[in-house]
PDB file of N, CA and C in Angstrom:
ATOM      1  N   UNK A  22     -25.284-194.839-208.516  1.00  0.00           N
ATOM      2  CA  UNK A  22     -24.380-195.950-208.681  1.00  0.00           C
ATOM      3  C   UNK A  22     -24.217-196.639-207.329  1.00  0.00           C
ATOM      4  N   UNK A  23     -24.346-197.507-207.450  1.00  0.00           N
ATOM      5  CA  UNK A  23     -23.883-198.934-206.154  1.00  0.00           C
ATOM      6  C   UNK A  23     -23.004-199.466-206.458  1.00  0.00           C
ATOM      7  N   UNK A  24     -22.257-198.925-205.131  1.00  0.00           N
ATOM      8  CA  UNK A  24     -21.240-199.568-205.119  1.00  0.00           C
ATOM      9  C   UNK A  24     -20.827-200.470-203.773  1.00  0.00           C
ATOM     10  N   UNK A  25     -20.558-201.871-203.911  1.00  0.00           N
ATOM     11  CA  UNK A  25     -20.795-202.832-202.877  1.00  0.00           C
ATOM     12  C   UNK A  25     -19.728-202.758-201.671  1.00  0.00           C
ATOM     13  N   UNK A  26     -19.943-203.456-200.658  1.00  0.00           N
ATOM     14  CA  UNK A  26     -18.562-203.116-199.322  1.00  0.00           C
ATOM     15  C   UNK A  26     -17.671-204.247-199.945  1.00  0.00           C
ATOM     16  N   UNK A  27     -16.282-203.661-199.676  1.00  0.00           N
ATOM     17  CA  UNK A  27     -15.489-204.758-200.094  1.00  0.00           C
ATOM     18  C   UNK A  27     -14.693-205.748-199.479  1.00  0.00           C
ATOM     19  N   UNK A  28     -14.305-206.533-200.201  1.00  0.00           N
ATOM     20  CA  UNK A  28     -13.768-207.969-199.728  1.00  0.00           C
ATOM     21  C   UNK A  28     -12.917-207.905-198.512  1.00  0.00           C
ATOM     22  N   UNK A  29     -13.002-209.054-198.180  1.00  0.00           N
ATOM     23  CA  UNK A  29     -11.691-209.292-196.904  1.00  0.00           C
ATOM     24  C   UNK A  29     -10.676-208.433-197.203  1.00  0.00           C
ATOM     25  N   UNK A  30     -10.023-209.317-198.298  1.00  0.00           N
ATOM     26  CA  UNK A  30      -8.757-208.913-199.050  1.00  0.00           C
ATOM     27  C   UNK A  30      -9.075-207.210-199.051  1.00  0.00           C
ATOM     28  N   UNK A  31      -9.814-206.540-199.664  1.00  0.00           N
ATOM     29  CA  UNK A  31     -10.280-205.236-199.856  1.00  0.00           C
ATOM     30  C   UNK A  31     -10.159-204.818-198.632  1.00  0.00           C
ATOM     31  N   UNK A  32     -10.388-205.487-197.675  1.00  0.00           N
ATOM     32  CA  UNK A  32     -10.459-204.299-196.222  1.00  0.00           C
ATOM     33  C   UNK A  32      -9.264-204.683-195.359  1.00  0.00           C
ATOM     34  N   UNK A  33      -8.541-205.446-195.980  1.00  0.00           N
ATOM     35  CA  UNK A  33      -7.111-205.550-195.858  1.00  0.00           C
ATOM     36  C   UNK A  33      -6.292-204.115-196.690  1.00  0.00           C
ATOM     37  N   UNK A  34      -6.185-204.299-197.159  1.00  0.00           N
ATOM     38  CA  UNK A  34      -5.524-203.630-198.577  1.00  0.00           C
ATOM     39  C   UNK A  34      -5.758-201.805-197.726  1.00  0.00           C
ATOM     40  N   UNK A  35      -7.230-202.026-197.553  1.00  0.00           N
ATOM     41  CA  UNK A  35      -7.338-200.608-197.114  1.00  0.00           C
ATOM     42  C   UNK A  35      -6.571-200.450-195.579  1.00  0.00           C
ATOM     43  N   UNK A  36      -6.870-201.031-194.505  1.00  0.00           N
ATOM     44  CA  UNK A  36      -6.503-201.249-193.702  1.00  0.00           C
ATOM     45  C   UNK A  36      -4.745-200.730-193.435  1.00  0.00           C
ATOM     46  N   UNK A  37      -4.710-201.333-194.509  1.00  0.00           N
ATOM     47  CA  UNK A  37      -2.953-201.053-194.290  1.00  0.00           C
ATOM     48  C   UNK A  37      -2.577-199.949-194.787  1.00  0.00           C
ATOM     49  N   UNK A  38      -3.232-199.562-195.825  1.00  0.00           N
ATOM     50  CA  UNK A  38      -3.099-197.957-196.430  1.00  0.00           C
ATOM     51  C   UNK A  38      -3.551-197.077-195.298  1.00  0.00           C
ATOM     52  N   UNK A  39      -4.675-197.094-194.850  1.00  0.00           N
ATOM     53  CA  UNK A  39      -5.280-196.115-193.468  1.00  0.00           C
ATOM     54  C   UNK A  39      -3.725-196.195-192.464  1.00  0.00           C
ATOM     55  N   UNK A  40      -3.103-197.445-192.235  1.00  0.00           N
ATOM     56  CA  UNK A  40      -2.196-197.071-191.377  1.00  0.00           C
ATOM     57  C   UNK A  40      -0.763-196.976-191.386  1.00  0.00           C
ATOM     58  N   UNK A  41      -0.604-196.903-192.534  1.00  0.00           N
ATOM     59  CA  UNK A  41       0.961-196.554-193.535  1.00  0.00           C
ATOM     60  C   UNK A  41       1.566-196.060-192.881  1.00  0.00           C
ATOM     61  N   UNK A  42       1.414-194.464-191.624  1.00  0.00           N
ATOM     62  CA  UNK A  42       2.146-193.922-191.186  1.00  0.00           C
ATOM     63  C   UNK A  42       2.242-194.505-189.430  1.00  0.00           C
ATOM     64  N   UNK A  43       1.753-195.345-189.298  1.00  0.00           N
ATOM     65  CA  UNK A  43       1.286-195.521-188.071  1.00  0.00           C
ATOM     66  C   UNK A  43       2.609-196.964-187.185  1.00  0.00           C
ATOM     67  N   UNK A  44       2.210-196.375-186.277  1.00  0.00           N
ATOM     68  CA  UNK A  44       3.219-197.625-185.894  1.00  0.00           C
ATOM     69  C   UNK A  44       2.085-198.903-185.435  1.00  0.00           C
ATOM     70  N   UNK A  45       2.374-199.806-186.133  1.00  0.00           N
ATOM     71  CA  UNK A  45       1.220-200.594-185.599  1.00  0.00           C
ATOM     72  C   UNK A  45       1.686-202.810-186.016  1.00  0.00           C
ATOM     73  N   UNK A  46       3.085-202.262-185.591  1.00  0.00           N
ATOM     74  CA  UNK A  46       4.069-203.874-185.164  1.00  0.00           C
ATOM     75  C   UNK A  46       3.132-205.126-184.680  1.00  0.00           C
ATOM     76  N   UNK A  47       2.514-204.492-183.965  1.00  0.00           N
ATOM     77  CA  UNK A  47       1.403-206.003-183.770  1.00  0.00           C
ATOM     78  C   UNK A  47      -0.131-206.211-184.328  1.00  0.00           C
ATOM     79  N   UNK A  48      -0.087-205.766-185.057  1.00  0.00           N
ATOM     80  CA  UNK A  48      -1.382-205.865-185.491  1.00  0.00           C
ATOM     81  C   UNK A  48      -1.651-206.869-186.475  1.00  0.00           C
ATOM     82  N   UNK A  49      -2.546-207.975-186.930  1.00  0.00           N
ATOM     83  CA  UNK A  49      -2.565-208.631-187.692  1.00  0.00           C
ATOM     84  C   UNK A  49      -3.476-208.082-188.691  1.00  0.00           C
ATOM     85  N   UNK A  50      -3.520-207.444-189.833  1.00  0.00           N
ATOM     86  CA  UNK A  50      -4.058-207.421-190.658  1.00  0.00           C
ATOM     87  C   UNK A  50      -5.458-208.411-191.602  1.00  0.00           C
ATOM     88  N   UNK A  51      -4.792-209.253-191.306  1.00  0.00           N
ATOM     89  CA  UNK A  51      -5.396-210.347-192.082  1.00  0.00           C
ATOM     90  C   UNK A  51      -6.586-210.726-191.143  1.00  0.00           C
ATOM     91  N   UNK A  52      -6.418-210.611-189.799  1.00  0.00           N
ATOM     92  CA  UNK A  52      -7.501-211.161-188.645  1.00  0.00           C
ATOM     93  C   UNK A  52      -8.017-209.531-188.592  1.00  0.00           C
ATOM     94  N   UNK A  53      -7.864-209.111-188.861  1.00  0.00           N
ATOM     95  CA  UNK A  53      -8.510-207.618-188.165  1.00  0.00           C
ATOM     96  C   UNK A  53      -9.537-207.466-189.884  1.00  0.00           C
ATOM     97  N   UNK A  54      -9.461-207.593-191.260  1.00  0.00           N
ATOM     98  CA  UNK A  54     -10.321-207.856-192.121  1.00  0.00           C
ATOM     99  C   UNK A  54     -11.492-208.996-192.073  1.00  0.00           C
ATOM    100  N   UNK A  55     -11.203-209.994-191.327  1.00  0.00           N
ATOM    101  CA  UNK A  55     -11.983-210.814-191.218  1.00  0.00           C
ATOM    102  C   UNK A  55     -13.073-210.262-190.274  1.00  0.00           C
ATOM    103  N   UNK A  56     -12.693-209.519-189.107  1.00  0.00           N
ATOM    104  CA  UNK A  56     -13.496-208.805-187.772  1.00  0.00           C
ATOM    105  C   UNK A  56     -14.228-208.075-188.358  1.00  0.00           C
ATOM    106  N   UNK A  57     -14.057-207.683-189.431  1.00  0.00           N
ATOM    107  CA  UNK A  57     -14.540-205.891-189.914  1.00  0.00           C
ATOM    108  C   UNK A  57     -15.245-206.693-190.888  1.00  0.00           C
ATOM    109  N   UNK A  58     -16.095-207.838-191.163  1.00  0.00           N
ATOM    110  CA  UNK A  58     -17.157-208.163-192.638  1.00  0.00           C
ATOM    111  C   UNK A  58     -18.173-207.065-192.481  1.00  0.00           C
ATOM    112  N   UNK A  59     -18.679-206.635-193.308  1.00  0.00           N
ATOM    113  CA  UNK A  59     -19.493-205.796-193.363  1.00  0.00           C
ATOM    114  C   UNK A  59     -19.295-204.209-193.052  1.00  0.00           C
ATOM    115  N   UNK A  60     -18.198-203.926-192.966  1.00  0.00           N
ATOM    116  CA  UNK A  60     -17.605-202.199-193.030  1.00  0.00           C
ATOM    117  C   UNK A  60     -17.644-201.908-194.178  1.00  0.00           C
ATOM    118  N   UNK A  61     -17.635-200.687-194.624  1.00  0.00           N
ATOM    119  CA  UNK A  61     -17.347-200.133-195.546  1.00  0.00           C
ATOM    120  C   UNK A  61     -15.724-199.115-195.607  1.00  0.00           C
ATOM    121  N   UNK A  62     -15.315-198.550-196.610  1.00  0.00           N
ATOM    122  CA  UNK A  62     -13.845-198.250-196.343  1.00  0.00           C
ATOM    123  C   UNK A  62     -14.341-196.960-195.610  1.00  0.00           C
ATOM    124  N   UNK A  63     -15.452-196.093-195.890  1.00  0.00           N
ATOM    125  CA  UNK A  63     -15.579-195.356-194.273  1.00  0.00           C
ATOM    126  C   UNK A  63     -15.969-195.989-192.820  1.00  0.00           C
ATOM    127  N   UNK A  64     -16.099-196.749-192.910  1.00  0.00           N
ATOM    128  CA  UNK A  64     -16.161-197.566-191.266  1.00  0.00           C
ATOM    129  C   UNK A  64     -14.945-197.738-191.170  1.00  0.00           C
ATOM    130  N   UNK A  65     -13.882-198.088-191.892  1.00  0.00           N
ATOM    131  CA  UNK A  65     -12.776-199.078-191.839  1.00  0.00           C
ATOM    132  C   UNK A  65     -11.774-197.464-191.071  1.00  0.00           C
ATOM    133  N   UNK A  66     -12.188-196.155-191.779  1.00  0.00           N
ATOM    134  CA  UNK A  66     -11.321-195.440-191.545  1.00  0.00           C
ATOM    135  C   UNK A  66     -11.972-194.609-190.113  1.00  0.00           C
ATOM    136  N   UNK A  67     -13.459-194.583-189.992  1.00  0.00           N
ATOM    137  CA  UNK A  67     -13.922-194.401-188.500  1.00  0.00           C
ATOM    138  C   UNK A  67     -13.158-195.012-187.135  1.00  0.00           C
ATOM    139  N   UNK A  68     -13.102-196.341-187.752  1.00  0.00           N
ATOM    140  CA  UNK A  68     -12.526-197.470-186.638  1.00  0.00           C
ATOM    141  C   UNK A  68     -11.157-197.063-186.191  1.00  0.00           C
ATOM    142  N   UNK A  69     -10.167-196.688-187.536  1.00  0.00           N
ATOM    143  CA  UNK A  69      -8.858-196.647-187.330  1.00  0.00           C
ATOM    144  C   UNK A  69      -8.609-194.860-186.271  1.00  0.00           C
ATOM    145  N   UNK A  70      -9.573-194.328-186.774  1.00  0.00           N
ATOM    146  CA  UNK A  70      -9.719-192.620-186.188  1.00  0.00           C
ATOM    147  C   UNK A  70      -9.657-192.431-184.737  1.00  0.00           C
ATOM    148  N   UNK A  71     -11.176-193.697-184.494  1.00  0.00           N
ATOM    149  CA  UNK A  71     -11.680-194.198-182.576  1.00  0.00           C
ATOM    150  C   UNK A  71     -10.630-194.708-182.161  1.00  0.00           C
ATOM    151  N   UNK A  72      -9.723-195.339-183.094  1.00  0.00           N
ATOM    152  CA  UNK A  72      -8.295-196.453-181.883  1.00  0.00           C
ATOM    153  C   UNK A  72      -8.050-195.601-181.544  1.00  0.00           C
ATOM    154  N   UNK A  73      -7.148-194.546-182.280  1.00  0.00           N
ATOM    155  CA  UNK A  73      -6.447-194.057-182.197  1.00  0.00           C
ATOM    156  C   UNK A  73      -6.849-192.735-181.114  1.00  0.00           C
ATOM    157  N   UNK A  74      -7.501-192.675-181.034  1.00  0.00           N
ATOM    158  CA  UNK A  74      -8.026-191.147-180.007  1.00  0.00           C
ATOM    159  C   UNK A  74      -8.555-191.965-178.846  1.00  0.00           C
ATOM    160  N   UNK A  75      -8.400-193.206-178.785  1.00  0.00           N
ATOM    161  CA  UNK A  75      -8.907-193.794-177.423  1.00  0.00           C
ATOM    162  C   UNK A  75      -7.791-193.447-176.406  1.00  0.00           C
ATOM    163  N   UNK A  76      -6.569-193.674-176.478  1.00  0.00           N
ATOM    164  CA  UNK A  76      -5.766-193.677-175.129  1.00  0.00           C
ATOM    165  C   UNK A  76      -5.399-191.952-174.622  1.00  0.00           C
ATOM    166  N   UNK A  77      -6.080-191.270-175.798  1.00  0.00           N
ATOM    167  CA  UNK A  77      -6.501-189.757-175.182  1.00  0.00           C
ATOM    168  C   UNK A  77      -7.467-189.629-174.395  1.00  0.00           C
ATOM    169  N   UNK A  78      -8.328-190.440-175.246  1.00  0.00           N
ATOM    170  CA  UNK A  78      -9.787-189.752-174.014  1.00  0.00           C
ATOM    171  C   UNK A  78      -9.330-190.916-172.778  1.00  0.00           C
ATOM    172  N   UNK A  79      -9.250-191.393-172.693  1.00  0.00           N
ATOM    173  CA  UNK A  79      -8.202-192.509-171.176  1.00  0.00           C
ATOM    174  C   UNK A  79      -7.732-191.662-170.321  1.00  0.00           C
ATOM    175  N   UNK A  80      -6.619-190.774-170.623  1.00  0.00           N
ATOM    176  CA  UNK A  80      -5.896-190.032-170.140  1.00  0.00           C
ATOM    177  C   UNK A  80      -6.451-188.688-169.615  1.00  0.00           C
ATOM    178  N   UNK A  81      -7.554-188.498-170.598  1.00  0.00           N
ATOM    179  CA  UNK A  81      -8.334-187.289-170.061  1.00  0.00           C
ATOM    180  C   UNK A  81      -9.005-187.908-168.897  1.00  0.00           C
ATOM    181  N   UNK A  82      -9.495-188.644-168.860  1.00  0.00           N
ATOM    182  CA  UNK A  82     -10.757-189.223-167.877  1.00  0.00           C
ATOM    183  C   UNK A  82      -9.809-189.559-166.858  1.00  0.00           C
ATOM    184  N   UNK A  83      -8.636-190.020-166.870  1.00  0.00           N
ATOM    185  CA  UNK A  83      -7.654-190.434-165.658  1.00  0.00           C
ATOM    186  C   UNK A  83      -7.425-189.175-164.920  1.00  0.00           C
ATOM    187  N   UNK A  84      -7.274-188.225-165.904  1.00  0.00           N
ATOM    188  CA  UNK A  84      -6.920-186.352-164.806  1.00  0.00           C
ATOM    189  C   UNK A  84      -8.244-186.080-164.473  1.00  0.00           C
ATOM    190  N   UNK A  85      -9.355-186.341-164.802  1.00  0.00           N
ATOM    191  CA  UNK A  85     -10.794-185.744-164.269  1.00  0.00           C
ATOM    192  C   UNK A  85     -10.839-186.678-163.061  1.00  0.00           C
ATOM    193  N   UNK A  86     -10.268-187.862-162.405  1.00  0.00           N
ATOM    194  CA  UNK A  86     -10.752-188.869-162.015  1.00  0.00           C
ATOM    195  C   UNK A  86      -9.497-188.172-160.615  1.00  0.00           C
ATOM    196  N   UNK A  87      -8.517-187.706-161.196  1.00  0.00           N
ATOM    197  CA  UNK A  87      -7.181-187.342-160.062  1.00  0.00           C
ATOM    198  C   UNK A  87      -8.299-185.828-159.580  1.00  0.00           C
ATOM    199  N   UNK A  88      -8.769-185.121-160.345  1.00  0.00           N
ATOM    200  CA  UNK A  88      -8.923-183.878-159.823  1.00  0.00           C
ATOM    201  C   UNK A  88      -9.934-184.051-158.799  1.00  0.00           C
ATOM    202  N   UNK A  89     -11.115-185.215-158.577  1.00  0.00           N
ATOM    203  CA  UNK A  89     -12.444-185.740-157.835  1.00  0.00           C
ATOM    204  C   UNK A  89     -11.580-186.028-156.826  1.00  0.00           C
ATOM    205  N   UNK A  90     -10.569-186.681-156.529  1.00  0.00           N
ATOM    206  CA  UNK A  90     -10.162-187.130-155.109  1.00  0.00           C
ATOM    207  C   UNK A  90      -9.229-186.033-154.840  1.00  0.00           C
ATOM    208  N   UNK A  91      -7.997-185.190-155.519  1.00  0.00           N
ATOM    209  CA  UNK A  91      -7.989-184.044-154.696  1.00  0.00           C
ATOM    210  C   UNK A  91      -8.608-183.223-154.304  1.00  0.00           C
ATOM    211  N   UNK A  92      -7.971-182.887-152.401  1.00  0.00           N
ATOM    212  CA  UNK A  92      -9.427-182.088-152.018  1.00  0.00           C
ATOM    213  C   UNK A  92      -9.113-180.782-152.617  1.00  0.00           C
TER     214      UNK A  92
END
């Protein structure tokens, strides 16, 4: 069975379900479906997974970066 990637609207809809629990006050929805043509609702939920673990790995790389200049 084929099943096709879905609509704007569709990766809206999902979009906001993926982040139901999330605090996410500035985010535009509607512009962030338009960015994403061609995802599928597993890309859509990859994407939301990578935001979200980005300002970890940041923080990791900021203490690897403190431990190189202490002597």
């Amino acid at each position: 069975i084929m099943v096709g990637l879905p609509s704007a609207e569709n990766r809206e809809t999902i979009l906001k379900t993926l982040l139901a629990n999330e605090k996410h006050d500035d985010i535009d929805f509607k512009e962030l479906s338009t960015m994403t043509e061609g995802y599928s609702g597993s890309d859509l939920k990859n994407l939301c997974m990578t935001a979200a673990y980005r300002p970890l790995k940041e923080l990791i790389q900021q203490e690897k970066e403190k431990e190189k200049v202490i002597p």
